[in-house]
Coordinates of C-alpha atoms in Angstrom, one line a residue:
M1 CA 2.4 -34.5 28.9
T2 CA 0.7 -32.0 26.4
T3 CA 2.4 -30.2 23.6
T4 CA 1.4 -26.8 22.4
A5 CA 0.8 -26.3 18.6
P6 CA 3.5 -24.1 17.1
V7 CA 2.6 -20.4 16.7
H8 CA 2.7 -19.2 13.0
P9 CA 5.3 -16.4 12.6
V10 CA 2.5 -13.9 11.7
D11 CA 0.9 -14.5 15.1
E12 CA 4.2 -14.3 17.1
V13 CA 4.4 -11.4 19.6
P14 CA 8.1 -10.2 19.8
P15 CA 9.4 -8.6 23.0
V16 CA 8.3 -5.0 23.7
R17 CA 11.7 -3.7 22.8
Q18 CA 11.6 -5.2 19.5
L19 CA 8.0 -4.3 18.9
A20 CA 8.7 -0.6 19.4
A21 CA 11.8 -0.7 17.1
F22 CA 10.2 -2.7 14.4
G23 CA 7.0 -0.6 14.6
L24 CA 8.9 2.7 14.4
Q25 CA 10.6 1.4 11.3
H26 CA 7.2 0.8 9.6
V27 CA 6.1 4.3 10.7
L28 CA 9.1 6.0 9.1
A29 CA 8.7 4.0 5.9
M30 CA 5.2 5.2 5.3
Y31 CA 5.1 8.6 7.1
A32 CA 6.0 10.8 4.1
G33 CA 3.3 9.1 1.9
A34 CA 0.8 9.3 4.6
V35 CA 0.9 13.0 5.1
A36 CA 1.3 13.8 1.4
V37 CA -2.4 13.2 0.6
P38 CA -3.8 15.7 3.1
L39 CA -1.1 18.2 2.2
I40 CA -1.8 18.0 -1.6
V41 CA -5.6 18.2 -1.2
G42 CA -5.5 21.0 1.5
S43 CA -3.0 23.0 -0.4
A44 CA -5.1 22.7 -3.7
M45 CA -8.1 24.0 -1.7
K46 CA -6.1 26.9 -0.2
L47 CA -6.7 25.9 3.3
S48 CA -5.1 27.8 6.3
A49 CA -2.0 26.4 7.9
A50 CA -4.1 25.5 10.9
D51 CA -6.5 23.6 8.8
L52 CA -3.7 21.7 7.0
A53 CA -2.2 20.8 10.4
Y54 CA -5.7 19.6 11.4
L55 CA -6.0 17.3 8.3
I56 CA -2.6 15.8 8.9
T57 CA -3.2 14.9 12.6
A58 CA -6.6 13.6 11.7
D59 CA -5.0 11.5 9.0
L60 CA -2.3 10.1 11.3
L61 CA -4.9 9.1 13.9
V62 CA -7.2 7.3 11.5
C63 CA -4.1 5.7 9.8
G64 CA -3.2 4.2 13.2
I65 CA -6.9 3.1 13.8
A66 CA -7.1 1.5 10.4
T67 CA -3.9 -0.4 10.8
L68 CA -5.0 -1.7 14.1
I69 CA -8.2 -2.9 12.6
Q70 CA -6.4 -4.6 9.7
C71 CA -3.7 -6.3 11.8
I72 CA -5.6 -7.3 15.0
G73 CA -9.1 -7.6 13.4
F74 CA -12.5 -8.2 15.0
W75 CA -15.3 -10.3 13.7
R76 CA -15.2 -10.2 9.9
F77 CA -13.0 -7.0 9.8
G78 CA -9.3 -7.3 9.2
V79 CA -7.0 -9.6 7.2
R80 CA -4.8 -10.2 10.3
L81 CA -1.6 -9.9 8.4
P82 CA 1.3 -7.3 8.7
I83 CA -0.5 -4.7 6.6
M84 CA 0.0 -0.9 7.1
Q85 CA -2.9 1.4 6.1
G86 CA -2.7 4.9 4.8
C87 CA -4.6 7.4 2.5
T88 CA -4.7 6.3 -1.1
F89 CA -3.2 8.5 -3.8
A90 CA -5.8 7.2 -6.3
A91 CA -8.3 9.6 -4.7
V92 CA -6.2 12.7 -4.8
S93 CA -7.2 14.0 -8.2
P94 CA -11.0 13.4 -7.8
M95 CA -10.9 14.9 -4.3
V96 CA -9.2 18.1 -5.5
L97 CA -11.7 18.4 -8.2
I98 CA -14.6 18.0 -5.8
G99 CA -13.2 20.3 -3.3
T100 CA -12.4 23.1 -5.7
T101 CA -15.5 23.1 -7.8
G102 CA -17.9 24.3 -5.1
G103 CA -18.5 21.1 -3.0
G104 CA -15.6 21.8 -0.6
L105 CA -14.6 19.4 2.1
P106 CA -18.2 18.4 3.2
A107 CA -18.8 17.0 -0.4
I108 CA -15.5 15.2 -0.3
Y109 CA -16.3 13.6 3.1
G110 CA -19.9 12.6 1.9
S111 CA -18.5 10.8 -1.1
V112 CA -15.9 9.1 1.0
I113 CA -18.3 7.7 3.4
V114 CA -20.5 6.4 0.6
A115 CA -17.4 4.8 -1.0
G116 CA -16.5 3.1 2.3
L117 CA -19.9 1.5 2.6
A118 CA -19.7 0.3 -1.0
I119 CA -16.3 -1.3 -0.3
M120 CA -17.8 -3.1 2.6
L121 CA -20.7 -4.4 0.5
L122 CA -18.4 -5.4 -2.4
A123 CA -15.8 -7.1 -0.2
P124 CA -17.3 -10.7 -0.4
V125 CA -17.5 -10.3 -4.3
F126 CA -13.9 -9.4 -4.6
G127 CA -13.2 -12.4 -2.2
K128 CA -14.7 -14.8 -4.7
L129 CA -12.3 -13.6 -7.5
L130 CA -9.3 -14.8 -5.7
R131 CA -9.1 -17.8 -8.1
F132 CA -8.3 -15.4 -10.9
F133 CA -5.0 -14.5 -9.1
P134 CA -2.6 -17.4 -9.7
P135 CA 1.1 -16.9 -9.4
L136 CA 1.3 -15.6 -12.9
V137 CA -0.9 -12.7 -11.9
T138 CA 0.2 -12.1 -8.5
G139 CA 3.9 -12.2 -9.4
T140 CA 3.3 -9.7 -12.1
V141 CA 1.2 -7.4 -9.8
I142 CA 3.9 -7.5 -7.1
L143 CA 6.7 -6.7 -9.7
I144 CA 4.6 -3.7 -10.9
I145 CA 4.1 -2.5 -7.3
G146 CA 7.8 -2.5 -6.6
L147 CA 8.7 -0.9 -10.0
S148 CA 6.0 1.8 -9.8
L149 CA 7.3 2.8 -6.2
L150 CA 11.0 3.2 -7.3
P151 CA 10.4 6.7 -8.8
V152 CA 8.9 7.7 -5.4
A153 CA 12.1 6.7 -3.7
G154 CA 14.1 8.4 -6.5
N155 CA 12.3 11.8 -5.9
W156 CA 12.9 11.5 -2.1
A157 CA 16.7 10.8 -2.8
A158 CA 16.9 13.9 -5.0
G159 CA 15.4 16.0 -2.2
G160 CA 11.7 15.8 -2.6
V161 CA 9.4 17.0 -5.5
G162 CA 9.4 20.8 -5.5
A163 CA 12.5 21.3 -3.3
A164 CA 14.7 24.2 -4.3
D165 CA 17.8 22.0 -4.2
F166 CA 16.3 19.1 -6.1
G167 CA 18.9 16.8 -7.6
E168 CA 21.8 18.5 -5.8
P169 CA 24.7 16.0 -5.3
K170 CA 24.6 16.5 -1.5
N171 CA 21.0 15.1 -1.5
L172 CA 22.0 12.1 -3.6
G173 CA 25.1 11.6 -1.5
L174 CA 23.1 11.5 1.7
A175 CA 20.7 8.9 0.2
A176 CA 23.6 6.8 -1.0
F177 CA 25.1 6.9 2.5
V178 CA 21.8 5.7 3.9
L179 CA 21.5 2.9 1.4
L180 CA 25.1 1.8 2.2
V181 CA 24.3 1.8 5.9
V182 CA 21.1 -0.3 5.4
V183 CA 22.9 -2.8 3.1
G184 CA 26.0 -2.9 5.5
V185 CA 23.9 -3.5 8.7
Q186 CA 21.8 -6.2 6.9
R187 CA 25.0 -8.0 5.8
F188 CA 27.4 -7.6 8.8
A189 CA 25.3 -6.7 11.8
P190 CA 23.9 -9.2 14.5
A191 CA 20.5 -10.7 13.7
F192 CA 18.4 -8.2 15.6
L193 CA 20.1 -5.1 14.2
S194 CA 19.9 -6.6 10.6
R195 CA 16.1 -6.7 11.1
I196 CA 16.0 -3.0 11.8
A197 CA 18.5 -2.1 9.1
V198 CA 16.1 0.5 7.6
L199 CA 15.6 2.2 11.0
T200 CA 19.3 2.1 11.6
G201 CA 20.0 3.7 8.2
I202 CA 17.4 6.4 8.9
V203 CA 19.0 7.2 12.3
A204 CA 22.5 7.2 10.8
G205 CA 21.4 9.4 8.0
L206 CA 19.6 11.8 10.4
A207 CA 22.8 11.9 12.5
V208 CA 24.7 13.2 9.4
A209 CA 21.8 15.4 8.2
V210 CA 21.6 17.5 11.3
P211 CA 25.1 19.0 11.5
F212 CA 25.1 19.5 7.7
G213 CA 21.9 21.6 7.7
F214 CA 19.5 19.2 6.0
T215 CA 16.9 19.4 8.7
D216 CA 14.5 22.1 9.7
F217 CA 12.8 21.7 13.2
D218 CA 11.0 25.0 13.1
G219 CA 7.7 23.2 12.7
V220 CA 8.3 21.4 15.9
G221 CA 8.1 24.5 18.0
D222 CA 4.9 25.7 16.3
A223 CA 3.1 22.4 16.8
D224 CA 0.6 21.9 19.6
W225 CA 1.2 19.3 22.3
L226 CA -2.3 17.9 22.1
G227 CA -4.7 17.5 19.1
V228 CA -8.0 15.5 18.9
S229 CA -9.9 15.2 15.7
T230 CA -13.6 15.6 16.3
P231 CA -16.2 14.2 13.9
F232 CA -17.3 16.5 11.0
H233 CA -15.0 19.3 12.2
F234 CA -15.4 21.0 8.8
G235 CA -19.3 20.7 8.8
A236 CA -21.9 18.1 8.2
P237 CA -21.2 15.9 5.0
T238 CA -23.1 16.6 1.8
F239 CA -23.9 13.9 -0.8
E240 CA -23.5 15.1 -4.4
F241 CA -24.2 12.6 -7.2
S242 CA -21.1 13.4 -9.3
A243 CA -18.8 13.3 -6.4
I244 CA -20.2 10.0 -5.2
V245 CA -19.7 8.5 -8.7
S246 CA -16.1 9.6 -9.0
M247 CA -15.3 8.3 -5.5
L248 CA -16.9 5.0 -6.3
V249 CA -14.5 4.5 -9.2
V250 CA -11.7 5.3 -6.7
A251 CA -13.1 2.6 -4.5
L252 CA -12.8 0.0 -7.2
V253 CA -9.3 1.0 -7.9
T254 CA -8.2 0.8 -4.3
M255 CA -9.8 -2.6 -3.9
T256 CA -7.9 -3.8 -6.8
E257 CA -4.6 -2.3 -5.4
T258 CA -5.4 -3.7 -1.9
T259 CA -6.0 -7.1 -3.3
G260 CA -2.6 -7.1 -4.8
D261 CA -0.9 -5.9 -1.6
L262 CA -2.7 -8.5 0.5
I263 CA -1.7 -11.4 -1.7
A264 CA 1.8 -10.0 -1.8
V265 CA 2.2 -10.0 2.0
G266 CA 0.5 -13.5 2.1
E267 CA 3.2 -14.8 -0.1
M268 CA 6.0 -13.1 1.9
T269 CA 4.6 -14.4 5.3
D270 CA 3.7 -17.9 4.1
R271 CA 0.2 -17.4 5.1
K272 CA -1.8 -17.6 1.8
V273 CA -4.7 -15.1 1.5
E274 CA -8.0 -17.1 1.2
P275 CA -11.2 -15.7 -0.4
R276 CA -12.7 -15.2 3.2
S277 CA -9.6 -13.4 4.6
L278 CA -9.3 -11.3 1.4
A279 CA -13.0 -10.2 1.9
D280 CA -12.2 -9.5 5.6
G281 CA -9.2 -7.3 4.6
L282 CA -11.3 -5.3 2.1
R283 CA -14.1 -5.0 4.6
A284 CA -11.6 -3.4 6.9
D285 CA -10.5 -1.0 4.1
G286 CA -14.2 0.0 3.8
L287 CA -14.8 0.5 7.5
S288 CA -11.5 2.7 7.7
T289 CA -12.7 4.8 4.7
V290 CA -16.0 5.5 6.5
L291 CA -14.1 6.5 9.6
G292 CA -11.9 8.7 7.4
G293 CA -15.1 10.6 6.1
V294 CA -16.4 10.9 9.7
F295 CA -13.0 12.1 11.3
N296 CA -12.1 14.6 8.6
T297 CA -9.7 12.5 6.4
F298 CA -9.7 10.5 3.2
P299 CA -10.1 7.0 1.7
Y300 CA -7.7 4.2 3.1
T301 CA -5.9 1.3 1.6
A302 CA -2.9 -1.0 2.2
Y303 CA 0.4 0.7 1.8
A304 CA 2.7 -1.0 -0.7
Q305 CA 5.9 0.6 0.7
N306 CA 5.5 -1.4 3.9
V307 CA 5.0 -4.6 1.9
G308 CA 8.7 -4.2 0.8
L309 CA 9.7 -3.8 4.4
V310 CA 8.1 -7.0 5.5
G311 CA 10.0 -8.8 2.7
M312 CA 13.3 -7.1 3.3
T313 CA 13.4 -7.6 7.2
R314 CA 11.7 -11.0 7.1
V315 CA 9.8 -9.9 10.3
R316 CA 6.4 -11.4 9.7
S317 CA 4.6 -10.7 12.9
R318 CA 1.3 -8.7 12.5
W319 CA 1.8 -7.5 16.1
V320 CA 4.8 -5.5 14.9
V321 CA 2.6 -3.5 12.4
A322 CA -0.1 -3.2 15.0
A323 CA 2.5 -1.5 17.2
A324 CA 3.2 0.9 14.3
G325 CA -0.6 1.5 14.2
A326 CA -0.4 2.5 17.9
I327 CA 2.6 4.8 17.2
L328 CA 0.5 6.5 14.5
V329 CA -2.5 7.1 16.9
L330 CA 0.0 8.6 19.3
L331 CA 1.4 10.9 16.6
G332 CA -2.1 11.9 15.7
L333 CA -3.0 12.8 19.2
L334 CA 0.4 14.5 19.9
P335 CA 1.1 16.9 16.9
K336 CA 4.5 17.9 18.3
L337 CA 5.8 14.3 18.0
G338 CA 4.4 14.2 14.5
A339 CA 6.3 17.3 13.6
V340 CA 9.6 15.7 14.8
V341 CA 9.0 12.8 12.5
A342 CA 8.2 15.1 9.6
A343 CA 11.5 16.9 10.0
I344 CA 13.4 13.8 8.6
P345 CA 14.9 14.9 5.4
A346 CA 13.6 13.4 2.2
P347 CA 17.0 12.1 1.1
V348 CA 17.2 10.0 4.2
L349 CA 13.8 8.3 3.4
G350 CA 15.0 7.9 -0.3
G351 CA 18.0 6.0 0.6
A352 CA 16.0 3.5 2.6
G353 CA 13.1 3.5 0.0
L354 CA 15.3 2.3 -2.7
V355 CA 16.1 -0.9 -0.8
M356 CA 12.5 -1.4 0.3
F357 CA 10.7 -0.9 -3.0
G358 CA 13.5 -2.8 -4.9
T359 CA 12.7 -5.7 -2.4
V360 CA 9.0 -5.7 -3.5
A361 CA 10.0 -5.9 -7.2
A362 CA 12.4 -8.8 -6.3
S363 CA 9.6 -10.6 -4.5
G364 CA 7.5 -10.4 -7.6
L365 CA 10.2 -12.1 -9.6
R366 CA 10.5 -14.8 -7.0
T367 CA 6.8 -15.5 -7.3
L368 CA 7.1 -15.6 -11.1
T369 CA 9.7 -18.4 -10.7
Q370 CA 6.8 -20.7 -9.9
V371 CA 5.2 -20.0 -13.3
D372 CA 5.9 -22.3 -16.4
F373 CA 6.8 -20.2 -19.4
K374 CA 7.3 -23.0 -21.9
G375 CA 4.8 -23.7 -24.7
N376 CA 2.4 -21.0 -23.6
N377 CA 1.6 -17.3 -23.6
N378 CA 2.5 -16.5 -20.1
L379 CA 5.5 -14.5 -21.0
T380 CA 3.2 -12.2 -23.1
V381 CA 0.9 -11.8 -20.1
V382 CA 3.8 -10.5 -17.9
A383 CA 5.3 -8.4 -20.7
V384 CA 2.1 -6.4 -21.7
S385 CA 1.1 -6.1 -17.9
V386 CA 4.3 -4.6 -16.9
A387 CA 4.4 -2.3 -19.9
V388 CA 0.8 -1.0 -19.3
G389 CA 1.5 -0.7 -15.5
M390 CA 4.8 1.3 -16.1
L391 CA 3.4 3.6 -18.8
P392 CA 1.8 6.2 -16.4
V393 CA 4.8 5.9 -14.1
G394 CA 7.3 6.8 -16.9
V395 CA 5.0 9.3 -18.7
P396 CA 2.6 10.8 -16.1
T397 CA 0.7 12.9 -18.5
V398 CA 0.0 10.2 -20.9
Y399 CA -3.7 9.9 -20.1
E400 CA -4.4 13.6 -19.4
K401 CA -6.7 14.0 -22.5
F402 CA -8.9 11.2 -21.4
P403 CA -12.1 11.4 -19.1
D404 CA -11.7 11.7 -15.4
W405 CA -12.9 8.2 -14.6
F406 CA -10.4 6.8 -17.0
Q407 CA -7.5 8.7 -15.6
T408 CA -8.6 7.6 -12.0
V409 CA -8.2 4.0 -13.1
M410 CA -5.3 4.1 -15.5
N411 CA -3.0 6.8 -13.8
S412 CA -2.3 4.3 -11.0
G413 CA 0.3 1.9 -12.5
I414 CA -0.6 -0.7 -10.0
S415 CA -4.3 -0.8 -10.8
A416 CA -3.6 -0.5 -14.6
G417 CA -1.1 -3.4 -14.5
C418 CA -3.3 -5.4 -12.2
L419 CA -6.3 -5.2 -14.4
T420 CA -4.2 -6.0 -17.5
A421 CA -2.8 -9.1 -15.9
I422 CA -6.1 -10.4 -14.9
L423 CA -7.7 -9.8 -18.3
L424 CA -4.8 -11.3 -20.2
N425 CA -4.7 -14.3 -17.9
L426 CA -8.4 -14.9 -18.5
L427 CA -7.8 -14.5 -22.3
F428 CA -4.9 -16.9 -22.6
N429 CA -5.4 -19.4 -19.7
H430 CA -9.1 -19.5 -18.9
L431 CA -10.9 -19.4 -22.3
P432 CA -10.7 -22.6 -24.5
S433 CA -7.6 -22.6 -26.7
K434 CA -7.6 -22.9 -30.5
A435 CA -8.0 -26.5 -31.6
G436 CA -4.7 -28.3 -31.9
S437 CA -2.7 -25.2 -30.8
L438 CA -1.4 -26.8 -27.7
A439 CA -0.5 -30.4 -26.7
P440 CA -2.7 -31.7 -23.7
E441 CA 0.3 -31.2 -21.3
A442 CA 0.6 -27.6 -22.3
A443 CA -3.1 -27.2 -22.0
V444 CA -3.0 -28.4 -18.4
L445 CA -0.1 -26.0 -17.7
T446 CA -1.7 -22.9 -19.1
G447 CA -5.4 -23.8 -18.4
G448 CA -6.1 -23.7 -22.1
G449 CA -8.7 -26.6 -22.4
A450 CA -12.4 -26.6 -21.9
E451 CA -12.7 -30.2 -20.5
E452 CA -13.4 -30.8 -16.8
T453 CA -10.1 -32.4 -16.2
V454 CA -8.2 -29.5 -17.7
E455 CA -10.4 -27.0 -15.7
K456 CA -9.3 -28.8 -12.5
S457 CA -5.7 -29.0 -13.4
R458 CA -5.7 -25.3 -14.4
E459 CA -6.9 -24.2 -11.0
E460 CA -4.3 -26.4 -9.4
V461 CA -1.3 -25.5 -11.5
V462 CA -1.8 -22.1 -12.9

C-alpha cells in the first residue's frame, strides 16, 4: 500500500465554490487601490474619459495576468505563494512628472519597460540578500506595512479622499457596521463563512448602502461590454534618459517593498521564502512590469492589503489568489463588470480594510516575539525603523523640499522603514561590537562578534 505525501496548505486546491468566493474577496480588497494609479496619472495628464477608462481596463487585465504569473509560476518566474499583484504607488509621482513635462504616455511606457528588464536582471542579487532579513527586520517591516496602510482604510471609511461628504457620520457609521459584521462573522459564523468574513461584510455593507443612496451605478450603463487592450495603444514607446533614471529608482523601491511582502506571506503561510524563490518572485514582478509597458499600464508589485487578508482568513492556498487573478482578467476584458465593482462605496471598503490592515500590523508583532530584546540594541532597531517608516505617513509633505529621487524612496513608508531596519540591523548585529560591551552569550544572540563561531550563531539565531 502506498501513501501519498501530504499537500502543503499553499498548494491545496479548494472546491470551485470556495475558490470563487475567496478569490472575489481578494479582488474587492485590492480593487480600489488597483484603479487608483491609472486614475491619478490619467487625470494629472488631463486624458479624456475614454482614455481613462482604457487605462483602467488595461490595468485590471495586466493585474490579473501578473497575479497568475506570481501564484502559478512557470520556470523561474513566480514565487508560487498567495500574492496579489497591482500597480505600485511608488511610481505615481515620477510618472506624473514624465507625462506632464512633454514626454507623455510613450515616455512613461518606455521607462516602465526598461525598469521591468532591470528588475529581472537584479532579481538574483536581491535573492542573495535574504540573510539580511532575520525576524528582527521582517517583523519590523511587516509591522510598518500594516501601520502605513491604516490611513488608507481611514480615508475610505470617511468617504474617500476628495469626497464632498468626507468625514460625515453616515460614512463612518457604514464603515463601523461593516467592521462589526466582519468581526461578528469571524467569531460566530461556521468555519466556511468565517473565512469569507470580509466578503460577507462587504456584501452586508452594500445591502445597506444601496437603499440609503451611498451607491452610484451610472457608470455601469456607460461602460462597454467588451474591451481588449492592444499593445502600444497610445503610440510606440520612447526612451528618455531622465525618465528611465527616475523609473529605475522606483524599481529599487518596489523590489524592497515586494521583498517585505513576500517574506510576510511566507511567514503567514508557513512556507519560508528562500533566496531562489525570492528571486523568482522579483523576476515575476519584472516581467509583469514589462507587460505593463507594452499593454498601456504601469509598474507592478505585490499588494500589501492582500497580505492582511491572507493572515486574517488563514486561507493559505495560492490557487485562491490565482482565482482572483482570473477574475481580474475577466474584469479587464468586460468593462461593465468592472464598473459594477467600482460602484462599491468607499466606506464599505474602509470598514473591511481596518480589520485587514490591522491584521498585517499584528502579524508583524507576532514575528517580533521571536526576537530577543535583552542585553542588545534590537529595541532601538525596531523603534527607529518604525519612526522613520511612519514619518511620511503622518506628515506626507515632510520631504517635499528634497530631490525627486529622494522623495521617491522616502515618501513610501514601507521602503523607508525597510531600508532603515536593514541598515540598523547591519550596524548593531553584523558589525563587530565594541570590546567588552557584550557578554559572549549576548554576542551570539545579537550577532555582535567577529569570530567564526559567533558568525554562524548569528545567522542561526538572529
